[in-house]
Each structure stands twice: as C-alpha cells, then as structure tokens.
Coordinates of C-alpha atoms and ligand atoms in Angstrom, one line a residue:
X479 CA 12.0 33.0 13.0
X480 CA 15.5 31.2 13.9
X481 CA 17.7 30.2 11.2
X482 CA 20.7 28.3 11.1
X483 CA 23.9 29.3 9.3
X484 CA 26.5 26.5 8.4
X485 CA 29.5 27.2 6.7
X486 CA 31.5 24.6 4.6
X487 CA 34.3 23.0 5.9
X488 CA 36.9 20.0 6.4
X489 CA 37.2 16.5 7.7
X490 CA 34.2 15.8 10.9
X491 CA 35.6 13.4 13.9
X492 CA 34.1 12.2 16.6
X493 CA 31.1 10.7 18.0
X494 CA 27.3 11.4 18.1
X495 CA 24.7 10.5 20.0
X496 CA 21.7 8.6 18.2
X497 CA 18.3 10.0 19.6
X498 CA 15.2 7.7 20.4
X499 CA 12.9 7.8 17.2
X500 CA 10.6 10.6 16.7
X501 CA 8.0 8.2 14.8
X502 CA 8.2 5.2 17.4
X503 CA 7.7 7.8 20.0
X504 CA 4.4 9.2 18.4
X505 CA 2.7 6.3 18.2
X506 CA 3.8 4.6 21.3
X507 CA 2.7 8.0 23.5
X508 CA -0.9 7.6 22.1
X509 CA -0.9 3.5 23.2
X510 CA -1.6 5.2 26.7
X511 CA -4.5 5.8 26.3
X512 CA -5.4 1.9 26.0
X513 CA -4.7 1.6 29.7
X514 CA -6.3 3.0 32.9
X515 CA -2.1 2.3 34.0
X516 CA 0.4 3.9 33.8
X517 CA 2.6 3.5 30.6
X518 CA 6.2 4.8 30.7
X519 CA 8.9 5.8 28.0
X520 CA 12.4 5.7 28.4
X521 CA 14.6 7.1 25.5
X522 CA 12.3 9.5 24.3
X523 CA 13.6 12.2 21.8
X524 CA 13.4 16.0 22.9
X525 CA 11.0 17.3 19.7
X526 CA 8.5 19.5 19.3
X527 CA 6.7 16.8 17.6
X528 CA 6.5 15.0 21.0
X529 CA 5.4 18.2 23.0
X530 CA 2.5 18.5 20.3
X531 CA 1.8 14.5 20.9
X532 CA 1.9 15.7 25.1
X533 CA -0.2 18.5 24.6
X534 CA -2.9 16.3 22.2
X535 CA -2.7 13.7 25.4
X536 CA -3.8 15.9 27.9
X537 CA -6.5 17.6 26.3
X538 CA -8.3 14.1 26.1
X539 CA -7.6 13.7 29.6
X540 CA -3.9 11.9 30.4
X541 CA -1.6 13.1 32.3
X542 CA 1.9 13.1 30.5
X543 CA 5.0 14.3 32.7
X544 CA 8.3 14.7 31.4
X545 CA 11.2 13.8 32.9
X546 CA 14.9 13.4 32.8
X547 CA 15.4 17.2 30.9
X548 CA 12.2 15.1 28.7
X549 CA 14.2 11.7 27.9
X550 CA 11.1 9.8 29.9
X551 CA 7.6 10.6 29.3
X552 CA 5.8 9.0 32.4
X553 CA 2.0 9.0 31.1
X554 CA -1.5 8.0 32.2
X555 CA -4.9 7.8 30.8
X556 CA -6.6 7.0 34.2
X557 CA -9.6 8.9 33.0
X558 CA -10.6 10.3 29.3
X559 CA -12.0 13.3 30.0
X560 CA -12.6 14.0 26.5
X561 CA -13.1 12.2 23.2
X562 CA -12.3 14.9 20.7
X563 CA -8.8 15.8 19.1
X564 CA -9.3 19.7 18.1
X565 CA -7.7 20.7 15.1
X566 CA -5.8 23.1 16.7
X567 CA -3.6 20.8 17.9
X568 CA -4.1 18.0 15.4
X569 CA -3.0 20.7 11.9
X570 CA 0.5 20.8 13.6
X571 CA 1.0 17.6 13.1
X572 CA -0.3 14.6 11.1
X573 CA 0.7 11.6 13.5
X574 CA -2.3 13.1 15.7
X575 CA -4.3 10.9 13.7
X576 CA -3.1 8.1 15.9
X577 CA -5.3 8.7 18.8
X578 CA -8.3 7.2 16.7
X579 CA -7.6 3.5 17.1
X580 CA -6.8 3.6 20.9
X581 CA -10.2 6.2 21.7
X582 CA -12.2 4.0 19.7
X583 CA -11.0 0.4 21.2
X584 CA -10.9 2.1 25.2
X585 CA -13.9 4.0 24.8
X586 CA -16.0 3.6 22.2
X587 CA -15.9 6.1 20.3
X588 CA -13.7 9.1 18.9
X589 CA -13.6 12.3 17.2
X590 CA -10.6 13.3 15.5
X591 CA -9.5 16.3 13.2
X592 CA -8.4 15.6 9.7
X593 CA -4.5 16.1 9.9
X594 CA -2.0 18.6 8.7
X595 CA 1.9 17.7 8.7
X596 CA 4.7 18.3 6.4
X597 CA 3.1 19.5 3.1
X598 CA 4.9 16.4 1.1
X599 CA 1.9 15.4 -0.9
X600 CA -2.1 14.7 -0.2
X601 CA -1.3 12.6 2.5
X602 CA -5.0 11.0 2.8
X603 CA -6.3 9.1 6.2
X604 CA -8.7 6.4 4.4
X605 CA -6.7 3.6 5.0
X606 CA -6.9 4.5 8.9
X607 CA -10.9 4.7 8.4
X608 CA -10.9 1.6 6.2
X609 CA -9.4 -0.7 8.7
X610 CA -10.9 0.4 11.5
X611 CA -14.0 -0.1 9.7
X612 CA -13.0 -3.5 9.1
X613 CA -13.3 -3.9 13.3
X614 CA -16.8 -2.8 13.3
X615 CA -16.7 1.3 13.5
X616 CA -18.9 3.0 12.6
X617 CA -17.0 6.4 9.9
X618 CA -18.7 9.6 9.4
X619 CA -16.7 13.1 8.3
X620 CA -18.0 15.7 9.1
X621 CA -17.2 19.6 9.9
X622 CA -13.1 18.6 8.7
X623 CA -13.7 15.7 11.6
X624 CA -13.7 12.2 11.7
X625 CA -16.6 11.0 13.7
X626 CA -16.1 7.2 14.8
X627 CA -17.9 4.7 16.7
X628 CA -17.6 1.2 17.8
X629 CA -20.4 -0.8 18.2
X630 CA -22.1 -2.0 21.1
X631 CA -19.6 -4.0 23.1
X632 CA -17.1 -2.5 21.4
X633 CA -14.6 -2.7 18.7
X634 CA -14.4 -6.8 17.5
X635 CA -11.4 -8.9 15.4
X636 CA -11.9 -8.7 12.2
X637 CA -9.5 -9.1 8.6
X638 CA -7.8 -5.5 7.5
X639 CA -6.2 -6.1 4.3
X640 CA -4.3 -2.8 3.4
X641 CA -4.1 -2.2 -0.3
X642 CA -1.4 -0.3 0.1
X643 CA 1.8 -0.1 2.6
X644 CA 0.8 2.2 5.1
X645 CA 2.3 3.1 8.4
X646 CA 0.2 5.3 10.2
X647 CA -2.6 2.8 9.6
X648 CA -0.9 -0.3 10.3
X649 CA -0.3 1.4 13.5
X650 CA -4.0 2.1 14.0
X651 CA -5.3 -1.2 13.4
X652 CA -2.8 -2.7 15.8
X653 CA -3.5 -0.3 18.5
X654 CA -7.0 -0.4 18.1
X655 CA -7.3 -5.0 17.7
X656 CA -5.7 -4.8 21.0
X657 CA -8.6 -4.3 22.8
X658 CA -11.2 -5.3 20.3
X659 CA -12.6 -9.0 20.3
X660 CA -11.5 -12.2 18.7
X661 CA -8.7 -12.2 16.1
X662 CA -7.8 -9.5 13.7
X663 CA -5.2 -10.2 10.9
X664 CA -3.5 -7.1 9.4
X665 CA -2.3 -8.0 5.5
X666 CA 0.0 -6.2 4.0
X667 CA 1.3 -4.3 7.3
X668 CA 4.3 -2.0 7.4
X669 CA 7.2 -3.1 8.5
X670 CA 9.1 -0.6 10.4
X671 CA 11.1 -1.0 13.1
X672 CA 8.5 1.5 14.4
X673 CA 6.0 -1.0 14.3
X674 CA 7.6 -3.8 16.0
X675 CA 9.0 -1.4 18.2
X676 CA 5.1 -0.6 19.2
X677 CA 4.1 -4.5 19.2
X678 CA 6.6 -5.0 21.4
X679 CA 5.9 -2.5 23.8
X680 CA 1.8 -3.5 23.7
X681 CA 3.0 -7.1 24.2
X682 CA 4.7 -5.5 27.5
X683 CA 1.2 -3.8 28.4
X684 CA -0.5 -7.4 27.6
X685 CA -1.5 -7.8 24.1
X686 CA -1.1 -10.5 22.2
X687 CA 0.4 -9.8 18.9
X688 CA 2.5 -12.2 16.1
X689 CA 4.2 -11.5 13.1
X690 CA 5.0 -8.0 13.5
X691 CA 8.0 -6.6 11.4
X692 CA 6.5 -9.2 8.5
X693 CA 3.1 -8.4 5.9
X694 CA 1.0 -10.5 7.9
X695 CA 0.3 -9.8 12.0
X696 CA -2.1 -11.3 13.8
X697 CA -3.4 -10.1 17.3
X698 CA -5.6 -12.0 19.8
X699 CA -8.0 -9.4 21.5
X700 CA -7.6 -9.3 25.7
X701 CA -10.0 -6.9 27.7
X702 CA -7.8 -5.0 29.3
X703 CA -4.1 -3.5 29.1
X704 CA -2.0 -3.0 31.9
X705 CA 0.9 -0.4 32.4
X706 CA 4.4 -0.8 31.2
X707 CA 7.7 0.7 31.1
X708 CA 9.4 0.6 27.2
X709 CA 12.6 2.2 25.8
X710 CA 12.1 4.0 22.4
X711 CA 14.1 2.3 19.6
X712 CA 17.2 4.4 18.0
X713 CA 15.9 6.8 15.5
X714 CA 17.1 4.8 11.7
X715 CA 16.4 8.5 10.2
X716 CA 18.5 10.6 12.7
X717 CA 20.7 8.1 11.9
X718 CA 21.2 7.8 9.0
X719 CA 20.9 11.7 8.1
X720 CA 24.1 12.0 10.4
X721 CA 25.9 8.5 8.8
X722 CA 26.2 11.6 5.8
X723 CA 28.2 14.3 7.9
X724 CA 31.7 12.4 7.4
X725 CA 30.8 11.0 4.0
X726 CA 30.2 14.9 3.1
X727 CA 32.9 16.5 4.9
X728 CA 35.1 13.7 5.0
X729 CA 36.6 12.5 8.6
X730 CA 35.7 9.4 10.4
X731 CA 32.3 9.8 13.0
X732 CA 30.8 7.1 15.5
X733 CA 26.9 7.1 15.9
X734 CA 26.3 5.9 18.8
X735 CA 23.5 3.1 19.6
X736 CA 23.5 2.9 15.9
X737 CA 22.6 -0.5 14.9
X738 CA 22.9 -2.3 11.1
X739 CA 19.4 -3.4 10.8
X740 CA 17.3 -0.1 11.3
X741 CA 19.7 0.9 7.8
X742 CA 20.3 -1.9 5.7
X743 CA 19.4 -0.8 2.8
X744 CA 20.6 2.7 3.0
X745 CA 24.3 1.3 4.2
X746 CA 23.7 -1.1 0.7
X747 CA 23.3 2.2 -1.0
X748 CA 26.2 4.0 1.0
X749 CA 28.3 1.1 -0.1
X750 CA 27.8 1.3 -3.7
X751 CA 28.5 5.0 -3.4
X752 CA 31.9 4.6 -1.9
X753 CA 31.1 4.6 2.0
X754 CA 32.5 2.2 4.8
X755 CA 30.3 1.7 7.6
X756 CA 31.3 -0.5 10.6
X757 CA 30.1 -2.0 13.7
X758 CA 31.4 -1.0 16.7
X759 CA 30.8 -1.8 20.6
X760 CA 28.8 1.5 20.4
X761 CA 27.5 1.9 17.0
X762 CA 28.3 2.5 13.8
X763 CA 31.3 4.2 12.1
X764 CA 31.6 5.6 9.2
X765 CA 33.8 7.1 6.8
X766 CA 34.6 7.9 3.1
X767 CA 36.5 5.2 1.6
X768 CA 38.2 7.3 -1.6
X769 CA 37.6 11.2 -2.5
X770 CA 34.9 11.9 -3.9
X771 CA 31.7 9.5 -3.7
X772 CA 29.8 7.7 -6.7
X773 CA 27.2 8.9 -7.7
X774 CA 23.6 5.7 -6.9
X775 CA 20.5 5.4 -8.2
X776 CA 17.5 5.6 -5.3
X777 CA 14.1 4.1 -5.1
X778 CA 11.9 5.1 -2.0
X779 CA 10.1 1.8 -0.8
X780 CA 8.5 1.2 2.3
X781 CA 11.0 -0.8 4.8
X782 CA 13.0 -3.0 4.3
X783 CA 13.3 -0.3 1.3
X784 CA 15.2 2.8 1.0
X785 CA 13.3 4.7 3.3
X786 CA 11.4 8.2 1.7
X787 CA 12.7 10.0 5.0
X788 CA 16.1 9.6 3.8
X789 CA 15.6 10.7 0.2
X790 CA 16.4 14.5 0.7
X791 CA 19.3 13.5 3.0
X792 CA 20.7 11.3 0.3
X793 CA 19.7 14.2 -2.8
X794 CA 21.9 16.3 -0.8
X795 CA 24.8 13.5 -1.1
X796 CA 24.4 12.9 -4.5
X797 CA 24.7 16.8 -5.6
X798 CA 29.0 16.0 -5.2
X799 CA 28.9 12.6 -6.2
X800 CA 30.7 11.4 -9.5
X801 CA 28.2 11.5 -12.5
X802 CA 24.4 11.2 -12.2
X803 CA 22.1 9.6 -10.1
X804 CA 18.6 8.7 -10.5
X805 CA 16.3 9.0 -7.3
X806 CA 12.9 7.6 -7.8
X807 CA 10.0 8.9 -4.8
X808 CA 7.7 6.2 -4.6
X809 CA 5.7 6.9 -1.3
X810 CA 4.8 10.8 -1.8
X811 CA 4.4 12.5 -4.8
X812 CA 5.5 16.0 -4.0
X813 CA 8.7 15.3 -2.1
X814 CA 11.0 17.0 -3.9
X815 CA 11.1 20.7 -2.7
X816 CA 14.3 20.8 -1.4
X817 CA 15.6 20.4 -4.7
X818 CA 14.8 24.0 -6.0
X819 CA 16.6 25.1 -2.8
X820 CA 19.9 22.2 -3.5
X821 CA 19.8 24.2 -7.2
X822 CA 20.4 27.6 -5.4
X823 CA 23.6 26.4 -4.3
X824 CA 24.5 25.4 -7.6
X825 CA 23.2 21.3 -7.7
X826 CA 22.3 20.3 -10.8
X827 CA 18.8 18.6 -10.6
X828 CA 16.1 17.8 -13.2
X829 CA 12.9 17.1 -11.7
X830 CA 10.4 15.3 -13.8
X831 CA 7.2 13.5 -11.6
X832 CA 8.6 11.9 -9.1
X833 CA 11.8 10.9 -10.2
X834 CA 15.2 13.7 -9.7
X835 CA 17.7 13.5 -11.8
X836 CA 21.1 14.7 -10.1
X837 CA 24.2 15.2 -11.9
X838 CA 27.1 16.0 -9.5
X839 CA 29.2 19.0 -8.7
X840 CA 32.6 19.4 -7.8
X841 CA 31.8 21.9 -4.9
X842 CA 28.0 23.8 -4.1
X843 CA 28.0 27.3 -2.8
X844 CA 26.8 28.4 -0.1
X845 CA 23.3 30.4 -0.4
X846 CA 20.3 31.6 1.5
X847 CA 17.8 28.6 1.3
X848 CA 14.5 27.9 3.0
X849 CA 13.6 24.6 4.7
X850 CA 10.5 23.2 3.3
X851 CA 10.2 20.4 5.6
X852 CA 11.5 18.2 8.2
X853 CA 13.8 15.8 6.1
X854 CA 14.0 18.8 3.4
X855 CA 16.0 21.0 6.4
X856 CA 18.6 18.7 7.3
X857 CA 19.0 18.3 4.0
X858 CA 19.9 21.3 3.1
X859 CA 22.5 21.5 6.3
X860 CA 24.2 18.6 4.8
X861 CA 24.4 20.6 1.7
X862 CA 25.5 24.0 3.2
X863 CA 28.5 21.4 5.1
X864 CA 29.3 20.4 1.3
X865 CA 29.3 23.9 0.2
X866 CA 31.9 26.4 -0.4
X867 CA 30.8 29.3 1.7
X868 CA 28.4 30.1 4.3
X869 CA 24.9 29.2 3.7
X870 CA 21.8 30.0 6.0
X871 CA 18.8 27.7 6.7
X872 CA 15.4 29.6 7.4
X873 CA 12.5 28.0 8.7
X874 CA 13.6 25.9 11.0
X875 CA 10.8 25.3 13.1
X876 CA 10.4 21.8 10.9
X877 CA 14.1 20.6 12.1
X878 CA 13.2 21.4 15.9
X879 CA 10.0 19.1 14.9
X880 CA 12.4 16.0 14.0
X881 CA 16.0 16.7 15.2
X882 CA 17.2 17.6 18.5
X883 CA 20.3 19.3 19.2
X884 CA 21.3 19.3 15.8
X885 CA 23.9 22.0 16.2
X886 CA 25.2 21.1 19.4
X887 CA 25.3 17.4 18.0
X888 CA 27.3 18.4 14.3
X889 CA 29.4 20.7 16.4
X890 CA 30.5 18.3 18.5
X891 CA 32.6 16.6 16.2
X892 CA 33.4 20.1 14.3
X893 CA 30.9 20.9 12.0
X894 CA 31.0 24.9 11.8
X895 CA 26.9 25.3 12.5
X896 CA 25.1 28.2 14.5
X897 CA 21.6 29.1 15.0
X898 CA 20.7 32.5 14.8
X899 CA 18.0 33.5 16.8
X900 CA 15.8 36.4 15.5
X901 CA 14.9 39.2 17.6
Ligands
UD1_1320 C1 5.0 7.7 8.4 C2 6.1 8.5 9.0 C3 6.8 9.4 8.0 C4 7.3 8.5 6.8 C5 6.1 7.7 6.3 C6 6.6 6.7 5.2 C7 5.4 8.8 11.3 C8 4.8 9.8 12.3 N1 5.6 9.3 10.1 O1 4.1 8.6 8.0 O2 7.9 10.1 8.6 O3 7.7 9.4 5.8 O4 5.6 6.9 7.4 O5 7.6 5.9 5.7 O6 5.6 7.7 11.6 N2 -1.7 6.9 2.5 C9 -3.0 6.8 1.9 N3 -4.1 6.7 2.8 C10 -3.9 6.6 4.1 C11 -2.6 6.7 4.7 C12 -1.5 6.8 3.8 O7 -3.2 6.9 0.7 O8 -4.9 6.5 4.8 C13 -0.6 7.0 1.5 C14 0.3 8.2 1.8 O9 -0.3 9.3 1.1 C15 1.6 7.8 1.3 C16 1.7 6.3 1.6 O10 0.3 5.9 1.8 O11 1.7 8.0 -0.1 C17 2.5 5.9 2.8 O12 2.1 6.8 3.9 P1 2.2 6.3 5.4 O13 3.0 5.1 5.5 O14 0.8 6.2 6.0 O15 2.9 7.5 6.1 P2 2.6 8.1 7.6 O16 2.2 7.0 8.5 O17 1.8 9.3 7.5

C-alpha cells in the first residue's frame, strides 16, 4: 500500500487548482439514470470515488465514458439492464445508496446494498427509506438489501419531512419527486451547495424544483427527463482543506475557482483565528495575518454550518494555534480518529464524546501515522507540513478516494510531499 511522506517546511506560494466536488459529482452521476438521454458532466474530479460511482452505473446498465484525462463524464441510461446494486460495489462506498431514488422513480423498483463508507460512525440509511416511503414505495430489508418498490403507476408527490438534516436523503427524495406525480415538499432539506448544485442540474434535464439551498423545496413531478450538459460546482472541502497549507506553513497561496459562499463559515472561523482570505479574479487568497494563529472553538453543523468534513482539517490547525480550542462533532459521533494519530506527533488533544479538546503546540514532530479516513488523511498531511521532521502517511487509498493530485497540487507551490509507492 502507497504512503505518502511530507516533511516540514517553510513559507507555501503559489496557486492551486480547486477540483470539481467529489459529493456534487456522486449524486449528479446517478441523476442519469432518470433519463433515457444522455446527461453530461463537465468539471468532474479525478477520484476513485467517481470510478466506483462509474463502475456502480454500468452494472445497472449506463454507459458512462470518461473523457478529457476524466474531467467529463459523458453518461447514459438508455436502457437499465439491471435493478440491483451488488454489495460489492456498494461496501466501497456509501454515496452508492444514491441510485435508489432515481431506479425507483424511472423504473419502478430497486434493489440496493446496505452501504459501507468511511467508518465515521453508524451512518444509518432510514431517512433515505423513510422519505421515499413518503412517495409511495413500498421498503423491505432483506439479505443486507434494500428491496423497494413503487406502486402501480409509479412513485407519486407526497410531504417528506426530515427529522433530521440529512444529505444523502435530501438528495434521494429530490431525485426520486422528479419523476414521481403531483407535488412533493421536502422539510427540513439540506442545504449544500451540493444540493442546489444537483437541483440546478435536474432543472436543466426538465424538473421542476423551488427552494433549493433553503429547509423547504418543493418539486412539481414531469414524466419525463431529458439530457443535459452541467458543470460540477468547486469542491468547498478541497477547498478549504488547501485554504490551511499557507496558514500552516506560512506564505501567501491562490485557490483557484474558489468562491466565498461554498466557505463562509469556515473563512468566519479562519478569521477569528488570525487568517486573511481575499477575493481575487480567480479565487481566493490567503495568508497568515501574524505568527502564530489563535487558537477557535468549532461546532460541526450542517451548511450554512461549519462543515464536519472540515473538522479534522481544522484539528490539525488548531494543534499550533495559541491556547485551546474546543471542537464540538455534531453530525457523527466517531469522528475523531485522527486525533490519536495528531497525538503521535506530539498534539495535545483530550477527547471526551464528541467534543476534542486541543491545546496548542509550539512545533509537532514528525511521526509514522495511519490515515483513518478521507478527511482524517489530509489531515494528517497538514500536520506532517506543520511538523518538525519527516512524517509518513499510510493508507492512503482513502485520500485517492477524495483528493486528486494532492502531491502534485501542494508541490506546486513547494510543499516538500512524495508518495511512496510500495513494491
Ligand atoms: C454527506 C457527504 C459527507 C458529509 C456529510 C455531512 C456525500 C457523498 N457525502 O454524507 O462527506 O460528511 O454529508 O455533511 O455527499 N443519518 C441518519 N439516517 C440516514 C441518513 C443519515 O441517521 O438515513 C445521519 C448520519 O448518521 C449523520 C447525519 O444523519 O449523523 C448526517 O448524515 P448525512 O447528511 O446523510 O451524510 P451523507 O449524505 O452520508
């Protein structure tokens, strides 16, 4: 297995390149299979996530091609050749649970493997079988699969009113009230730019959806979707993982296609801890405003909240900030493994629940750590660029699933970084 060895070192300048997002991606690719036309992506991030998402696709019976060295995904779900999401494809990675709304609203019915993913906590699906109950299917688990069918004439409008703040399920339900008939309303929808990002690109295909990126969306069912051609929106968590590099090593970097409002609330935190980001004709910039930063309190919220995939990133941060800092998890309750590995290098953390507790150092040391998961591996390269000393990054497999290039892209503006490839 690869690993990556980083090694501590000055002031980062330069620029880098802000990737399409990995979780807009994952649920626009499945919106294919809504349409008998073709649907094309433009921006599209080069992850193994999205092979897995390719791979899913086809088994059911699309055809996905990947162009551009994989920066368009030109896909189409003429026929379905097959209903079924094996779990061999769907363990790798959770989002697979995506293809249920769209099988069940084009065809009737679906059956889908219970999910794996990142190991960040239980990670439940009910709230994708709830609302799509809610829009008359018809749930049954069996044999680790979910079993669903629509009724006769299909999947109809109906009221989904979340109890909690869900992504994944939000997305679901607005896939699958495309396509179903009459109205639906989705309460308490998420709010990510991943979601209007998806109601946009529907919208393109001919759905009629209002409200998204607010609690309350309404969509008017049509019969049919047409094809469409939709760029990806930037990637706020490849983003803002790499808005750390110069406020770590100090040094100014651009991100480029960075915009303010995928990050607000992280730039608010950045801010209060001593940062300057800017807007510039390309992006954002960013820099250090003193020495050493202060050290913020965090709470994990769903968006327009500090976003969860950002709390390892910002852990790593806080391990050199100026006094303590209090980071709260408030979306999944075992997120915190990377901070046994931060400790390793010397971080001072006191996990209690789901709140850490991270009193800063002067300087980490470099160590041999393990990635745990996605956001838990970049995390710990932010650390090892904080670090005195060389540290290597094992597992890396879940970076490759969320970040590409990530060594050509922190080298670029002279991060020392290389992967090591195993024999
Ligand atoms: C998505 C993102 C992930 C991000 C998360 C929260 C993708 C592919 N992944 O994941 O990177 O960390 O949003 O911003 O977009 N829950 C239930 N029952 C359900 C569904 C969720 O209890 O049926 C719980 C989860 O355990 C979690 C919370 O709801 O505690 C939020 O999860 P959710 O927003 O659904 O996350 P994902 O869509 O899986």
């Amino acid at each position: 297995m690869d690993s990556i060895l980083v090694t501590g070192n000055g002031p980062l300048n330069g620029q880098i390149p802000i990737a399409g997002a990995k979780n807009a991606c994952l649920t626009l690719m499945p919106a294919t299979l809504l349409s008998d036309e073709p649907l094309t992506l433009t921006n599209a991030p080069r992850l193994s996530d999205i092979r897995t998402m390719s791979d899913l696709l086809r088994s059911l019976g699309a055809e996905v091609s990947s162009l551009q060295h994989g920066k368009v995904l030109a896909m189409s779900s003429h026929d379905l050749s097959n209903l079924r999401a094996d779990y061999d494809i769907v363990r790798k990675m959770r989002a697979s649970i995506l293809v249920l709304g769209p099988l069940l609203a084009r065809a009737g019915q679906a059956e889908v493997s219970l999910p794996g993913g990142c190991a960040i906590g239980a990670r439940p699906v009910d709230l994708h079988l709830r609302a799509l109950e809610a829009l008359g299917a018809e749930m049954d688990l069996r044999d680790g699969y979910v079993h669903a069918k629509a009724p006769a004439g299909g999947l109809r409008g109906g009221v989904i009113d979340f109890p909690l703040v869900s992504v994944g399920a939000t997305e679901n339900a607005l896939m699958a009230a495309t396509l179903a008939k009459g109205t639906t309303v989705i309460r308490n929808a998420a709010r990510e730019p991943e979601i209007v990002d998806l109601a946009r690109c529907l919208r393109k295909m001919g759905a009629q959806i209002e409200g998204e990126g607010e609690a309350e969306i309404t969509v008017e069912g049509v019969d049919r979707l047409h094809g469409a051609t939709h760029q990806v929106v930037t990637d706020r968590i490849e983003l803002g993982t790499y808005m750390l590099a110069p406020v770590i090593c100090g040094g100014e970097v651009e991100l480029l296609g960075g915009q303010m409002e995928l990050v607000r609330s992280f730039v608010e935190k950045l801010d209060e801890a001593g940062v300057e980001v800017s807007e510039s004709e390309a992006g954002l910039k960013v820099r250090r405003r003193n020495g050493r930063v202060r050290a913020v309190d965090v709470v994990t919220e769903p968006f327009p909240g500090f976003p969860t995939d950002l709390q390892a990133q910002m852990m790593a941060l806080m391990c050199t900030a100026e006094g303590t800092s209090v980071l709260e998890e408030k979306i999944f309750e075992n997120r915190f493994m990377h901070a046994p590995e931060l400790m390793r290098m010397g971080a001072k953390i006191d996990v209690q629940g789901g709140t850490a507790r991270v009193t800063g150092v002067e300087r980490l040391r470099g160590a041999p750590v393990m990635a745990t998961d996605l956001r838990a591996s970049v995390s710990l390269i932010l650390a090892g660029m904080a670090a005195e000393g060389e540290t290597r990054v094992s597992r890396v497999y879940h970076l490759d699933r969320g970040y590409e290039n990530v060594v050509e892209k922190l080298s670029a503006v002279g991060a020392k970084i290389e992967r090591i490839h195993d024999q």
